[in-house]
PDB file of C-alpha atoms in Angstrom:
ATOM      1  CA  MET A   1      -0.083   0.142  -0.166  1.00 92.00           C
ATOM      2  CA  LEU A   2       1.097   3.601  -0.448  1.00 98.00           C
ATOM      3  CA  ALA A   3      -0.063   6.476   1.259  1.00 98.00           C
ATOM      4  CA  ASP A   4       0.382  10.026  -1.286  1.00 98.00           C
ATOM      5  CA  ILE A   5       0.474  12.992   1.033  1.00 98.00           C
ATOM      6  CA  HIS A   6       0.562  15.255  -1.956  1.00 98.00           C
ATOM      7  CA  THR A   7      -1.798  14.508  -4.824  1.00 98.00           C
ATOM      8  CA  HIS A   8      -4.600  17.491  -6.690  1.00 98.00           C
ATOM      9  CA  PHE A   9      -8.418  17.351  -6.818  1.00 98.00           C
ATOM     10  CA  LEU A  10      -9.612  20.626  -7.869  1.00 97.00           C
ATOM     11  CA  PRO A  11     -13.290  21.648  -9.091  1.00 96.00           C
ATOM     12  CA  PRO A  12     -13.437  20.998 -12.752  1.00 94.00           C
ATOM     13  CA  ARG A  13     -13.552  24.212 -13.946  1.00 92.00           C
ATOM     14  CA  MET A  14     -10.408  25.313 -11.753  1.00 92.00           C
ATOM     15  CA  GLN A  15      -8.575  22.110 -12.930  1.00 94.00           C
ATOM     16  CA  ARG A  16      -8.525  22.638 -16.315  1.00 92.00           C
ATOM     17  CA  ARG A  17      -7.069  26.350 -15.671  1.00 90.00           C
ATOM     18  CA  VAL A  18      -4.388  24.583 -14.003  1.00 91.00           C
ATOM     19  CA  TRP A  19      -4.043  22.314 -16.092  1.00 93.00           C
ATOM     20  CA  ALA A  20      -4.124  25.058 -19.290  1.00 91.00           C
ATOM     21  CA  HIS A  21      -1.458  27.133 -17.246  1.00 87.00           C
ATOM     22  CA  PHE A  22       1.042  23.795 -17.258  1.00 90.00           C
ATOM     23  CA  ASP A  23       0.315  23.787 -21.147  1.00 90.00           C
ATOM     24  CA  GLU A  24       1.549  27.406 -21.631  1.00 88.00           C
ATOM     25  CA  ALA A  25       4.515  26.792 -19.664  1.00 81.00           C
ATOM     26  CA  GLY A  26       3.750  29.944 -17.759  1.00 74.00           C
ATOM     27  CA  PRO A  27       6.265  32.168 -15.682  1.00 77.00           C
ATOM     28  CA  LEU A  28       5.591  30.165 -12.600  1.00 75.00           C
ATOM     29  CA  ILE A  29       6.249  26.990 -14.518  1.00 82.00           C
ATOM     30  CA  GLY A  30       9.464  28.178 -16.695  1.00 76.00           C
ATOM     31  CA  ARG A  31       9.468  25.079 -18.944  1.00 85.00           C
ATOM     32  CA  PRO A  32       7.249  22.872 -20.907  1.00 89.00           C
ATOM     33  CA  TRP A  33       5.001  20.356 -18.116  1.00 92.00           C
ATOM     34  CA  PRO A  34       2.763  17.919 -20.128  1.00 93.00           C
ATOM     35  CA  ILE A  35       0.059  16.602 -17.899  1.00 95.00           C
ATOM     36  CA  THR A  36       0.440  12.699 -17.989  1.00 96.00           C
ATOM     37  CA  TYR A  37      -2.849  12.141 -16.119  1.00 97.00           C
ATOM     38  CA  ARG A  38      -5.481  14.146 -17.688  1.00 95.00           C
ATOM     39  CA  GLY A  39      -8.927  11.923 -16.915  1.00 94.00           C
ATOM     40  CA  ASP A  40     -11.975  12.559 -15.325  1.00 95.00           C
ATOM     41  CA  GLU A  41     -12.278  13.004 -11.477  1.00 96.00           C
ATOM     42  CA  GLN A  42     -13.494   9.333 -11.292  1.00 97.00           C
ATOM     43  CA  GLU A  43     -10.885   7.788 -13.576  1.00 98.00           C
ATOM     44  CA  ARG A  44      -7.714   9.695 -11.793  1.00 98.00           C
ATOM     45  CA  VAL A  45      -9.348   7.758  -8.511  1.00 98.00           C
ATOM     46  CA  ALA A  46      -9.485   4.999 -10.047  1.00 98.00           C
ATOM     47  CA  ILE A  47      -5.717   5.185 -11.433  1.00 98.00           C
ATOM     48  CA  LEU A  48      -4.460   5.933  -7.836  1.00 98.00           C
ATOM     49  CA  ARG A  49      -6.235   3.072  -6.264  1.00 98.00           C
ATOM     50  CA  GLY A  50      -4.948   0.817  -9.134  1.00 98.00           C
ATOM     51  CA  LEU A  51      -1.573   1.765  -8.164  1.00 98.00           C
ATOM     52  CA  GLY A  52      -2.211   0.871  -4.518  1.00 98.00           C
ATOM     53  CA  VAL A  53      -2.678   4.618  -3.299  1.00 98.00           C
ATOM     54  CA  THR A  54      -5.113   3.927  -0.420  1.00 98.00           C
ATOM     55  CA  MET A  55      -4.409   7.288   1.244  1.00 98.00           C
ATOM     56  CA  PHE A  56      -4.302  10.257  -0.817  1.00 98.00           C
ATOM     57  CA  SER A  57      -5.281  14.228  -0.349  1.00 98.00           C
ATOM     58  CA  ALA A  58      -6.998  16.996  -2.816  1.00 98.00           C
ATOM     59  CA  LEU A  59      -5.057  19.451  -2.285  1.00 98.00           C
ATOM     60  CA  ALA A  60      -5.798  23.208  -3.234  1.00 97.00           C
ATOM     61  CA  TYR A  61      -4.716  26.168  -3.209  1.00 95.00           C
ATOM     62  CA  ALA A  62      -5.820  30.185  -2.803  1.00 94.00           C
ATOM     63  CA  HIS A  63      -4.141  32.575  -5.073  1.00 92.00           C
ATOM     64  CA  ARG A  64      -5.836  35.483  -4.082  1.00 94.00           C
ATOM     65  CA  PRO A  65      -8.238  36.889  -1.673  1.00 97.00           C
ATOM     66  CA  GLY A  66     -12.180  35.596  -1.906  1.00 97.00           C
ATOM     67  CA  MET A  67     -11.147  31.915  -2.963  1.00 97.00           C
ATOM     68  CA  ALA A  68     -10.565  29.916  -0.225  1.00 98.00           C
ATOM     69  CA  ALA A  69     -13.698  29.274   1.600  1.00 98.00           C
ATOM     70  CA  GLU A  70     -15.204  28.133  -1.566  1.00 97.00           C
ATOM     71  CA  LEU A  71     -12.473  25.667  -2.439  1.00 98.00           C
ATOM     72  CA  ASN A  72     -12.665  24.507   1.086  1.00 98.00           C
ATOM     73  CA  ASP A  73     -16.574  23.581   0.342  1.00 98.00           C
ATOM     74  CA  TRP A  74     -15.393  21.441  -2.797  1.00 98.00           C
ATOM     75  CA  THR A  75     -12.367  19.726  -1.270  1.00 98.00           C
ATOM     76  CA  LEU A  76     -14.175  19.092   1.961  1.00 98.00           C
ATOM     77  CA  ASP A  77     -17.317  17.238   0.324  1.00 98.00           C
ATOM     78  CA  PHE A  78     -14.865  15.706  -2.238  1.00 98.00           C
ATOM     79  CA  ALA A  79     -13.021  13.416   0.795  1.00 98.00           C
ATOM     80  CA  ALA A  80     -16.779  12.784   2.142  1.00 98.00           C
ATOM     81  CA  ARG A  81     -17.609  11.197  -1.021  1.00 97.00           C
ATOM     82  CA  THR A  82     -14.251   9.316  -2.120  1.00 98.00           C
ATOM     83  CA  PRO A  83     -13.064   7.041   0.593  1.00 97.00           C
ATOM     84  CA  GLY A  84      -9.006   7.166   0.955  1.00 97.00           C
ATOM     85  CA  CYS A  85      -8.666  10.865   0.541  1.00 98.00           C
ATOM     86  CA  LEU A  86      -7.461  12.549   3.622  1.00 98.00           C
ATOM     87  CA  PRO A  87     -10.200  16.119   4.272  1.00 98.00           C
ATOM     88  CA  SER A  88      -8.331  18.900   2.746  1.00 98.00           C
ATOM     89  CA  ALA A  89      -8.272  22.550   3.234  1.00 98.00           C
ATOM     90  CA  THR A  90      -6.555  25.925   2.269  1.00 98.00           C
ATOM     91  CA  PHE A  91      -6.131  29.457   3.648  1.00 98.00           C
ATOM     92  CA  PHE A  92      -5.224  32.958   2.645  1.00 98.00           C
ATOM     93  CA  PRO A  93      -4.209  36.278   4.075  1.00 97.00           C
ATOM     94  CA  GLU A  94      -7.340  37.757   4.064  1.00 98.00           C
ATOM     95  CA  PRO A  95     -10.153  39.146   6.074  1.00 97.00           C
ATOM     96  CA  GLY A  96     -12.064  36.469   7.677  1.00 98.00           C
ATOM     97  CA  VAL A  97      -9.498  33.429   7.222  1.00 98.00           C
ATOM     98  CA  GLU A  98      -9.152  32.599  10.824  1.00 98.00           C
ATOM     99  CA  ALA A  99     -12.855  32.025  11.010  1.00 98.00           C
ATOM    100  CA  TYR A 100     -13.312  29.929   7.638  1.00 98.00           C
ATOM    101  CA  ALA A 101      -9.938  27.912   8.560  1.00 98.00           C
ATOM    102  CA  GLY A 102     -11.764  27.374  11.785  1.00 98.00           C
ATOM    103  CA  LYS A 103     -15.182  26.165  10.202  1.00 98.00           C
ATOM    104  CA  ALA A 104     -12.980  23.561   7.805  1.00 98.00           C
ATOM    105  CA  LEU A 105     -11.383  22.518  11.064  1.00 98.00           C
ATOM    106  CA  ASP A 106     -15.174  21.758  12.654  1.00 98.00           C
ATOM    107  CA  ARG A 107     -15.580  19.676   9.087  1.00 98.00           C
ATOM    108  CA  GLY A 108     -13.035  17.539   9.903  1.00 98.00           C
ATOM    109  CA  THR A 109      -9.698  19.058   7.603  1.00 98.00           C
ATOM    110  CA  ARG A 110      -6.723  16.660   8.366  1.00 98.00           C
ATOM    111  CA  ILE A 111      -4.124  18.181   6.045  1.00 98.00           C
ATOM    112  CA  TRP A 112      -4.018  21.907   4.704  1.00 98.00           C
ATOM    113  CA  LYS A 113      -1.918  23.524   1.988  1.00 98.00           C
ATOM    114  CA  LEU A 114      -0.313  26.663   1.093  1.00 97.00           C
ATOM    115  CA  HIS A 115       1.556  27.697  -1.940  1.00 96.00           C
ATOM    116  CA  LEU A 116       3.560  30.614  -1.217  1.00 95.00           C
ATOM    117  CA  GLN A 117       5.670  30.584  -4.949  1.00 92.00           C
ATOM    118  CA  VAL A 118       1.998  31.261  -6.697  1.00 92.00           C
ATOM    119  CA  GLY A 119       0.384  32.911  -3.951  1.00 93.00           C
ATOM    120  CA  GLY A 120       3.247  35.509  -3.657  1.00 93.00           C
ATOM    121  CA  PHE A 121       2.408  36.134  -0.044  1.00 95.00           C
ATOM    122  CA  ASP A 122       4.243  36.471   2.963  1.00 97.00           C
ATOM    123  CA  PRO A 123       3.817  33.790   5.735  1.00 98.00           C
ATOM    124  CA  ARG A 124       4.910  35.862   8.256  1.00 98.00           C
ATOM    125  CA  VAL A 125       1.731  38.927   7.814  1.00 97.00           C
ATOM    126  CA  ALA A 126      -0.309  39.864  10.660  1.00 97.00           C
ATOM    127  CA  GLU A 127      -3.246  38.351   8.944  1.00 97.00           C
ATOM    128  CA  LEU A 128      -2.095  34.864   9.371  1.00 98.00           C
ATOM    129  CA  GLU A 129      -0.908  35.078  12.798  1.00 98.00           C
ATOM    130  CA  SER A 130      -4.019  34.001  14.666  1.00 98.00           C
ATOM    131  CA  THR A 131      -4.706  31.357  12.102  1.00 98.00           C
ATOM    132  CA  TRP A 132      -0.954  29.644  12.447  1.00 98.00           C
ATOM    133  CA  GLY A 133      -1.759  29.664  16.232  1.00 98.00           C
ATOM    134  CA  MET A 134      -4.929  28.022  16.041  1.00 98.00           C
ATOM    135  CA  LEU A 135      -3.084  25.292  13.516  1.00 98.00           C
ATOM    136  CA  ALA A 136      -0.552  24.858  15.911  1.00 98.00           C
ATOM    137  CA  GLU A 137      -2.665  24.359  18.389  1.00 98.00           C
ATOM    138  CA  ALA A 138      -4.939  21.991  16.464  1.00 98.00           C
ATOM    139  CA  GLY A 139      -1.821  19.963  14.840  1.00 97.00           C
ATOM    140  CA  THR A 140      -3.349  19.767  11.836  1.00 98.00           C
ATOM    141  CA  PRO A 141      -0.558  19.806   8.863  1.00 98.00           C
ATOM    142  CA  VAL A 142      -0.161  22.534   6.455  1.00 98.00           C
ATOM    143  CA  VAL A 143       1.670  21.092   3.281  1.00 98.00           C
ATOM    144  CA  VAL A 144       3.818  24.590   2.111  1.00 98.00           C
ATOM    145  CA  HIS A 145       5.458  25.040  -1.184  1.00 97.00           C
ATOM    146  CA  ALA A 146       8.169  27.128   0.428  1.00 97.00           C
ATOM    147  CA  GLY A 147      11.040  26.326  -1.854  1.00 96.00           C
ATOM    148  CA  SER A 148      11.930  28.369  -4.895  1.00 95.00           C
ATOM    149  CA  GLY A 149      11.284  25.832  -7.565  1.00 89.00           C
ATOM    150  CA  PRO A 150      10.501  25.484 -10.441  1.00 88.00           C
ATOM    151  CA  VAL A 151      11.326  29.092 -10.758  1.00 83.00           C
ATOM    152  CA  PRO A 152      11.641  32.141  -7.480  1.00 85.00           C
ATOM    153  CA  ALA A 153       8.429  34.024  -6.823  1.00 79.00           C
ATOM    154  CA  GLY A 154       6.838  35.372  -3.353  1.00 76.00           C
ATOM    155  CA  PHE A 155       8.208  34.863  -0.431  1.00 94.00           C
ATOM    156  CA  THR A 156       9.792  31.381  -0.857  1.00 96.00           C
ATOM    157  CA  GLY A 157      12.947  29.697   0.728  1.00 96.00           C
ATOM    158  CA  PRO A 158      13.589  28.759   4.367  1.00 97.00           C
ATOM    159  CA  GLY A 159      13.694  32.109   5.818  1.00 97.00           C
ATOM    160  CA  PRO A 160      10.250  32.913   5.731  1.00 97.00           C
ATOM    161  CA  ILE A 161       8.425  29.644   6.737  1.00 98.00           C
ATOM    162  CA  GLY A 162      10.992  29.477   8.909  1.00 98.00           C
ATOM    163  CA  GLU A 163      10.071  32.374  11.385  1.00 98.00           C
ATOM    164  CA  VAL A 164       6.841  31.480  11.255  1.00 98.00           C
ATOM    165  CA  LEU A 165       8.018  28.354  12.656  1.00 98.00           C
ATOM    166  CA  ALA A 166      10.050  30.162  15.228  1.00 98.00           C
ATOM    167  CA  ARG A 167       6.950  32.089  16.585  1.00 97.00           C
ATOM    168  CA  HIS A 168       4.652  28.710  16.888  1.00 98.00           C
ATOM    169  CA  PRO A 169       7.104  25.902  17.465  1.00 96.00           C
ATOM    170  CA  ARG A 170       4.114  23.661  17.383  1.00 97.00           C
ATOM    171  CA  LEU A 171       2.735  24.310  13.896  1.00 98.00           C
ATOM    172  CA  SER A 172       3.225  21.143  12.118  1.00 98.00           C
ATOM    173  CA  VAL A 173       4.494  22.090   8.563  1.00 98.00           C
ATOM    174  CA  ILE A 174       5.312  19.403   5.738  1.00 98.00           C
ATOM    175  CA  ILE A 175       7.655  21.194   3.404  1.00 98.00           C
ATOM    176  CA  ALA A 176       6.879  20.100  -0.282  1.00 98.00           C
ATOM    177  CA  HIS A 177       9.347  19.186  -3.023  1.00 98.00           C
ATOM    178  CA  ALA A 178      11.473  18.421  -0.202  1.00 98.00           C
ATOM    179  CA  GLY A 179      12.219  22.157  -0.106  1.00 98.00           C
ATOM    180  CA  ALA A 180      13.678  22.200  -3.633  1.00 97.00           C
ATOM    181  CA  PRO A 181      16.049  23.719  -4.545  1.00 97.00           C
ATOM    182  CA  GLU A 182      16.930  24.996  -1.198  1.00 98.00           C
ATOM    183  CA  TYR A 183      17.195  21.389  -0.141  1.00 98.00           C
ATOM    184  CA  ALA A 184      20.070  21.603   2.772  1.00 98.00           C
ATOM    185  CA  GLY A 185      17.864  24.724   4.429  1.00 98.00           C
ATOM    186  CA  PHE A 186      15.028  22.810   4.794  1.00 98.00           C
ATOM    187  CA  LEU A 187      16.595  19.751   5.932  1.00 98.00           C
ATOM    188  CA  GLU A 188      18.190  21.685   8.451  1.00 98.00           C
ATOM    189  CA  LEU A 189      14.251  23.101   9.184  1.00 98.00           C
ATOM    190  CA  ALA A 190      13.258  19.366   9.669  1.00 98.00           C
ATOM    191  CA  GLU A 191      16.225  18.638  12.016  1.00 98.00           C
ATOM    192  CA  ARG A 192      15.440  21.619  14.159  1.00 97.00           C
ATOM    193  CA  HIS A 193      11.872  21.554  14.731  1.00 98.00           C
ATOM    194  CA  GLU A 194       9.744  18.515  16.126  1.00 97.00           C
ATOM    195  CA  GLN A 195       7.094  18.941  13.938  1.00 98.00           C
ATOM    196  CA  VAL A 196       8.460  19.883  10.325  1.00 98.00           C
ATOM    197  CA  ARG A 197       8.464  16.938   7.923  1.00 98.00           C
ATOM    198  CA  LEU A 198       9.423  16.839   3.821  1.00 98.00           C
ATOM    199  CA  ASP A 199       7.312  15.140   1.209  1.00 98.00           C
ATOM    200  CA  THR A 200       8.909  13.900  -1.768  1.00 98.00           C
ATOM    201  CA  THR A 201       6.749  15.565  -4.383  1.00 98.00           C
ATOM    202  CA  MET A 202       8.624  15.497  -7.482  1.00 98.00           C
ATOM    203  CA  ALA A 203      12.058  15.202  -5.730  1.00 98.00           C
ATOM    204  CA  PHE A 204      14.712  12.879  -6.990  1.00 98.00           C
ATOM    205  CA  THR A 205      13.192  12.391 -10.382  1.00 98.00           C
ATOM    206  CA  ASP A 206      14.749  12.840 -13.508  1.00 97.00           C
ATOM    207  CA  PHE A 207      12.904  16.034 -14.276  1.00 96.00           C
ATOM    208  CA  PHE A 208      13.502  17.678 -11.090  1.00 96.00           C
ATOM    209  CA  GLU A 209      17.168  15.979 -11.437  1.00 96.00           C
ATOM    210  CA  GLU A 210      17.557  18.513 -14.221  1.00 94.00           C
ATOM    211  CA  MET A 211      16.654  21.619 -12.860  1.00 91.00           C
ATOM    212  CA  ALA A 212      17.891  21.100  -8.978  1.00 93.00           C
ATOM    213  CA  PRO A 213      19.398  18.165  -8.408  1.00 97.00           C
ATOM    214  CA  PHE A 214      19.714  16.842  -4.615  1.00 98.00           C
ATOM    215  CA  PRO A 215      23.094  16.705  -3.434  1.00 98.00           C
ATOM    216  CA  ARG A 216      24.724  13.388  -3.199  1.00 98.00           C
ATOM    217  CA  GLU A 217      26.014  14.732   0.494  1.00 98.00           C
ATOM    218  CA  LEU A 218      22.475  15.247   2.042  1.00 98.00           C
ATOM    219  CA  ARG A 219      21.636  11.838   1.442  1.00 98.00           C
ATOM    220  CA  PRO A 220      22.521  10.374   4.717  1.00 98.00           C
ATOM    221  CA  ARG A 221      20.568  13.323   6.542  1.00 98.00           C
ATOM    222  CA  LEU A 222      17.218  12.469   4.295  1.00 98.00           C
ATOM    223  CA  ARG A 223      17.587   8.650   5.359  1.00 98.00           C
ATOM    224  CA  ASP A 224      17.609   9.761   8.953  1.00 98.00           C
ATOM    225  CA  LEU A 225      14.894  12.047   8.478  1.00 98.00           C
ATOM    226  CA  GLY A 226      13.143   9.441   6.628  1.00 98.00           C
ATOM    227  CA  LEU A 227      13.589   6.758   9.500  1.00 98.00           C
ATOM    228  CA  ALA A 228      12.623   9.203  11.648  1.00 98.00           C
ATOM    229  CA  GLY A 229       9.100   9.436  10.623  1.00 98.00           C
ATOM    230  CA  LYS A 230       9.651  13.068   8.925  1.00 98.00           C
ATOM    231  CA  VAL A 231       9.692  12.342   5.143  1.00 99.00           C
ATOM    232  CA  LEU A 232       6.559  11.149   3.515  1.00 98.00           C
ATOM    233  CA  LEU A 233       5.627  10.482  -0.335  1.00 99.00           C
ATOM    234  CA  GLY A 234       4.574  13.064  -2.615  1.00 98.00           C
ATOM    235  CA  SER A 235       3.782  12.779  -6.075  1.00 98.00           C
ATOM    236  CA  ASP A 236       2.247  16.040  -7.459  1.00 98.00           C
ATOM    237  CA  PHE A 237      -0.647  13.830  -9.378  1.00 98.00           C
ATOM    238  CA  PRO A 238      -2.254  13.933 -11.797  1.00 98.00           C
ATOM    239  CA  ASN A 239       0.215  17.352 -12.677  1.00 97.00           C
ATOM    240  CA  ILE A 240       2.746  15.356 -13.194  1.00 97.00           C
ATOM    241  CA  PRO A 241       5.135  15.038 -16.898  1.00 96.00           C
ATOM    242  CA  TYR A 242       5.983  11.092 -16.446  1.00 97.00           C
ATOM    243  CA  PRO A 243       4.282   8.144 -15.037  1.00 98.00           C
ATOM    244  CA  TYR A 244       3.789   7.668 -11.695  1.00 98.00           C
ATOM    245  CA  GLU A 245       5.962   5.192 -11.390  1.00 98.00           C
ATOM    246  CA  HIS A 246       9.030   7.166 -12.161  1.00 98.00           C
ATOM    247  CA  GLN A 247       8.393   8.667  -8.448  1.00 98.00           C
ATOM    248  CA  LEU A 248       8.432   5.462  -6.707  1.00 98.00           C
ATOM    249  CA  GLU A 249      11.782   4.754  -9.056  1.00 98.00           C
ATOM    250  CA  SER A 250      13.336   7.716  -8.221  1.00 98.00           C
ATOM    251  CA  LEU A 251      12.910   7.323  -4.720  1.00 98.00           C
ATOM    252  CA  ALA A 252      14.206   3.673  -5.036  1.00 98.00           C
ATOM    253  CA  ARG A 253      17.497   4.707  -6.828  1.00 98.00           C
ATOM    254  CA  LEU A 254      18.651   6.674  -4.057  1.00 98.00           C
ATOM    255  CA  ASP A 255      19.449   3.116  -2.286  1.00 98.00           C
ATOM    256  CA  LEU A 256      18.479   4.632   1.322  1.00 98.00           C
ATOM    257  CA  GLY A 257      17.212   1.147   2.252  1.00 98.00           C
ATOM    258  CA  ASP A 258      14.051  -0.947   2.607  1.00 98.00           C
ATOM    259  CA  ALA A 259      13.305   0.511   5.833  1.00 98.00           C
ATOM    260  CA  TRP A 260      13.408   4.075   4.783  1.00 98.00           C
ATOM    261  CA  MET A 261      11.695   3.343   1.633  1.00 98.00           C
ATOM    262  CA  GLU A 262       8.631   1.609   3.745  1.00 98.00           C
ATOM    263  CA  ALA A 263       8.657   4.568   6.212  1.00 98.00           C
ATOM    264  CA  VAL A 264       8.194   7.078   3.244  1.00 98.00           C
ATOM    265  CA  CYS A 265       5.900   4.999   1.690  1.00 98.00           C
ATOM    266  CA  TRP A 266       3.512   4.112   4.065  1.00 98.00           C
ATOM    267  CA  SER A 267       4.177   4.151   7.742  1.00 98.00           C
ATOM    268  CA  ASN A 268       5.067   8.011   8.361  1.00 98.00           C
ATOM    269  CA  ALA A 269       1.956   8.982   6.629  1.00 98.00           C
ATOM    270  CA  HIS A 270      -0.055   6.385   8.560  1.00 97.00           C
ATOM    271  CA  ALA A 271       1.479   7.379  12.082  1.00 98.00           C
ATOM    272  CA  LEU A 272       0.778  10.906  11.387  1.00 98.00           C
ATOM    273  CA  PHE A 273      -2.878  10.349   9.682  1.00 98.00           C
ATOM    274  CA  PRO A 274      -3.832   7.246  11.605  1.00 96.00           C
ATOM    275  CA  PRO A 275      -7.243   5.866  10.578  1.00 89.00           C
ATOM    276  CA  ARG A 276     -10.215   7.096  12.291  1.00 83.00           C
ATOM    277  CA  GLY A 277     -13.722   5.614  13.396  1.00 65.00           C
TER     278      GLY A 277
END
């Protein structure tokens, strides 16, 4: 079985817009990025299940004010009708953010997504301070695209989110894409903060290695973090330019051992998101 904590399911109209942006290789993409899995919602769920993915997410993210609450309604409804999907939500620095984030928590949200590169906002802004505090208290992990890949934009890099973590040390954060390309800085955050983890999304694949190769000298630290429960499988499905299996092959060729692979691909996520009911 596989637990993939970084997958995307979006309202159909938004999904089409996202794919169009990838097709255009827009300024936040920076290179051709063909989408491999373009089936409808039911087809994509069936593909994941056929691959053995029994835990996944519906990560949506707001890139402007006024989007997040409506997205949350859709993603939480999707999880309610889709066995195996973690109830997923997002938020954005805007008036009312704590209220709608609190509502999403009350509806059972178990995982959040923020995209600092696409959203272009500073995670340290005052509008988010009470929401960060609420999520730190709740303990629900936030997947944050904080690295500067595929192109730098917004308030990326380990500095801004690191300052948030310094103010909220109990905050549970999962750094997307292992922090590419600032791998060393984000590994250090995971080593320093008890509730900071990394996901493997697209990292180590041929596609990412062309842009931001993972330094070989960091592999022992990555191994230690994985065995400590701090590295989780992520893929970016369906928005990937290669077959899903390539992510797994890329992890295997790191040669960090069977115990590491089992921890990363299943048991670390299972421990973080234990079954309910």
